[in-house]
Amino acid sequence: MTVFNRSWRRPGALVTVAAASALGVGLFVAPAVAHTPAWAVTCSEVSVDLVNYTADKENTVTLTVDGKDLLPTETFGGEFHKKIELPEHTKELSLHLVVVDGSGNDGSLDDTKTAPVCEGTEPEPEPSTTPPTEPTPTPSEAKPEPEPSKTTAAAEVPSSQPSPAGDDLAETGSSSTTPLIAGAAAVILVAGAGITWAARKRRAVGN
């Protein structure tokens, strides 16, 4: 009877040790699995929810948007919950969340997400690498060149014909023969006066 009881005691002891070992392993693994880092991103806000962290350890969380601090490094205990509004944007934003688990378990997180552009917001146009080209004016839009003025054309083009102004003078009541006629009249008057004087002298001598 003693041998029979001992043979049953040994397997029972082994089962008890195995159960205790499994329970101990479960107790050590449970805290590591319980860490739950979670965050969600919409077009207008970011929500961060961190639960089941070790309260007496220094856990930190940091959030950046396009390389700029949206949530500077902040220390938390067992839990952290926060919603942060995103700045207005016309193009997608790159968000980077870093969580450091102070207990050294697997509660740390280094993740990146993208915030889309909200509906109703016009996306920012991408800069064009092609230089703008000036439109070619159509024939109807082309401005006609001004025609030269007749007065200007006449002044610029010299005439090959002599000007008649040098040949014909304005009539003033005299011509080029007027001095000759006056001279002849003077001679006739002098001659007549001479003849009259001579005749009178002859008469005086005859008497």
Steps between C-alpha positions, in 0.01 A plus 500: 500500500784736575656443160167564325445830681847624417451422132192722492655778702783562254278576197281726716801697614618543144157627392497750788845633409407531133179690584686738729763562234239575236322737736826679576582540133150633437541760772825625346369503144164663576632851576699509174204397288264735679673816366274647234636793295234623258451816294276611216531780243228688310520805275449734795627333820715232660391285794757313713394233754764318707377261771631235740847647538707471816395791718824530700717518187583804290312449172521768231307590185599738216303601189634701205341622177724551197799506734352764735383432857125461521526337844839560666639212704261439791535258793206285614426221748271204450280666231505785252205635299508810281338648189691764305359715222705519183581834335312584181679347205459482123728199459551174690683516835750243624450413870760318709415352842769373738408325828770383740401237757696575815463142628698366206218277379348507149276799566731726295382623161659681204240548229419740213159585353364747243223754557298553181361833377148567628216511248419847375861611528666567167829312477811709451603493132837347430760743362542467125849442361404619150542876446178673394468577131352821370195450275554581133267782396252415228479717184191674638684584823816628331515878497553658153799725464406868463527638147742791454339842475485656156657819633783307658552292187515813286751656737721188510503433121674784308336600173706465181315795335609855578270700711292746297529753776846610375381579146167671547489783749181634645357784293548834684405746219850523343714280281863479394445752209377779725851655556566505124174679425568753775850567364370549148235739625764699687715525184202618299418764759857622507516504122172692479621748758820549304316558173268750667795692649682507168192630321453779750864600471473524123199718529675731738799535267273573199333786676 
